[in-house]
Amino acid sequence: MNVSQAEFQNMKEEIVKDLIARLMDECGLTMQQAFDAVYTSHVFEKLSDPKTGLYFQSSGYVYSFLESELEEAK
């Protein structure tokens, strides 16, 4: 399915917002720590590439990948 650049950006931003909120709620991170964790992750890199289609997935699905990545980094 083709979406405009603006639609893609909005969908990506909604997922990022949810990821940050979950990291703060579930992991006790500060807002800055949560922003840093999301924006420096491989998951964000993939989410930023429309070819992956990751932006079409639920934020819970994307969060599961982020959670795994952060666990591996420990």
mmCIF file of C-alpha atoms in Angstrom:
data_model
loop_
_atom_site.group_PDB
_atom_site.id
_atom_site.type_symbol
_atom_site.label_atom_id
_atom_site.label_comp_id
_atom_site.label_asym_id
_atom_site.label_seq_id
_atom_site.Cartn_x
_atom_site.Cartn_y
_atom_site.Cartn_z
ATOM 1 C CA MET A 1 0.000 0.000 0.000
ATOM 2 C CA ASN A 2 1.330 3.402 -0.914
ATOM 3 C CA VAL A 3 1.107 6.250 1.563
ATOM 4 C CA SER A 4 2.250 9.815 1.191
ATOM 5 C CA GLN A 5 5.399 11.019 2.908
ATOM 6 C CA ALA A 6 3.246 13.009 5.360
ATOM 7 C CA GLU A 7 1.142 9.933 6.218
ATOM 8 C CA PHE A 8 4.279 7.856 6.693
ATOM 9 C CA GLN A 9 5.785 10.505 8.959
ATOM 10 C CA ASN A 10 2.595 10.727 11.044
ATOM 11 C CA MET A 11 2.349 6.964 11.441
ATOM 12 C CA LYS A 12 6.009 6.741 12.448
ATOM 13 C CA GLU A 13 5.657 9.585 14.960
ATOM 14 C CA GLU A 14 2.619 7.946 16.583
ATOM 15 C CA ILE A 15 4.554 4.727 17.093
ATOM 16 C CA VAL A 16 7.587 6.605 18.454
ATOM 17 C CA LYS A 17 5.355 8.491 20.892
ATOM 18 C CA ASP A 18 3.926 5.185 22.139
ATOM 19 C CA LEU A 19 7.377 3.604 22.432
ATOM 20 C CA ILE A 20 8.669 6.500 24.520
ATOM 21 C CA ALA A 21 5.618 6.422 26.791
ATOM 22 C CA ARG A 22 5.963 2.662 27.341
ATOM 23 C CA LEU A 23 9.660 2.930 28.153
ATOM 24 C CA MET A 24 8.876 5.593 30.730
ATOM 25 C CA ASP A 25 5.970 3.629 32.233
ATOM 26 C CA GLU A 26 7.342 0.104 32.114
ATOM 27 C CA CYS A 27 11.080 0.657 32.496
ATOM 28 C CA GLY A 28 11.069 3.781 34.651
ATOM 29 C CA LEU A 29 13.172 5.754 32.203
ATOM 30 C CA THR A 30 13.150 9.520 32.217
ATOM 31 C CA MET A 31 11.791 11.210 29.131
ATOM 32 C CA GLN A 32 15.314 12.012 27.932
ATOM 33 C CA GLN A 33 16.478 8.431 28.476
ATOM 34 C CA ALA A 34 13.441 7.093 26.614
ATOM 35 C CA PHE A 35 13.998 9.504 23.700
ATOM 36 C CA ASP A 36 17.667 8.484 23.536
ATOM 37 C CA ALA A 37 16.808 4.773 23.668
ATOM 38 C CA VAL A 38 14.294 5.034 20.834
ATOM 39 C CA TYR A 39 16.116 7.405 18.521
ATOM 40 C CA THR A 40 19.451 5.568 18.749
ATOM 41 C CA SER A 41 17.971 2.093 18.262
ATOM 42 C CA HIS A 42 18.123 -0.194 15.254
ATOM 43 C CA VAL A 43 14.349 -0.444 15.558
ATOM 44 C CA PHE A 44 14.020 3.291 14.886
ATOM 45 C CA GLU A 45 16.324 2.908 11.908
ATOM 46 C CA LYS A 46 14.033 0.220 10.492
ATOM 47 C CA LEU A 47 10.914 2.185 11.404
ATOM 48 C CA SER A 48 12.316 5.138 9.468
ATOM 49 C CA ASP A 49 12.654 3.073 6.303
ATOM 50 C CA PRO A 50 9.259 2.883 4.579
ATOM 51 C CA LYS A 51 10.417 -0.202 2.653
ATOM 52 C CA THR A 52 10.318 -2.297 5.848
ATOM 53 C CA GLY A 53 6.603 -1.658 6.372
ATOM 54 C CA LEU A 54 7.233 -1.550 10.122
ATOM 55 C CA TYR A 55 5.252 1.678 10.395
ATOM 56 C CA PHE A 56 2.115 -0.347 9.478
ATOM 57 C CA GLN A 57 2.488 -2.513 12.590
ATOM 58 C CA SER A 58 1.048 -1.845 16.019
ATOM 59 C CA SER A 59 3.153 0.033 18.524
ATOM 60 C CA GLY A 60 3.024 -3.051 20.780
ATOM 61 C CA TYR A 61 4.559 -5.173 18.033
ATOM 62 C CA VAL A 62 7.309 -2.616 17.392
ATOM 63 C CA TYR A 63 7.878 -2.266 21.148
ATOM 64 C CA SER A 64 8.569 -5.995 21.428
ATOM 65 C CA PHE A 65 11.505 -5.564 19.029
ATOM 66 C CA LEU A 66 12.765 -2.501 20.881
ATOM 67 C CA GLU A 67 12.491 -4.314 24.195
ATOM 68 C CA SER A 68 14.548 -7.212 22.819
ATOM 69 C CA GLU A 69 17.161 -4.857 21.429
ATOM 70 C CA LEU A 70 17.501 -3.037 24.741
ATOM 71 C CA GLU A 71 17.771 -6.322 26.650
ATOM 72 C CA GLU A 72 20.562 -7.512 24.347
ATOM 73 C CA ALA A 73 22.412 -4.233 24.893
ATOM 74 C CA LYS A 74 22.583 -4.755 28.661
#
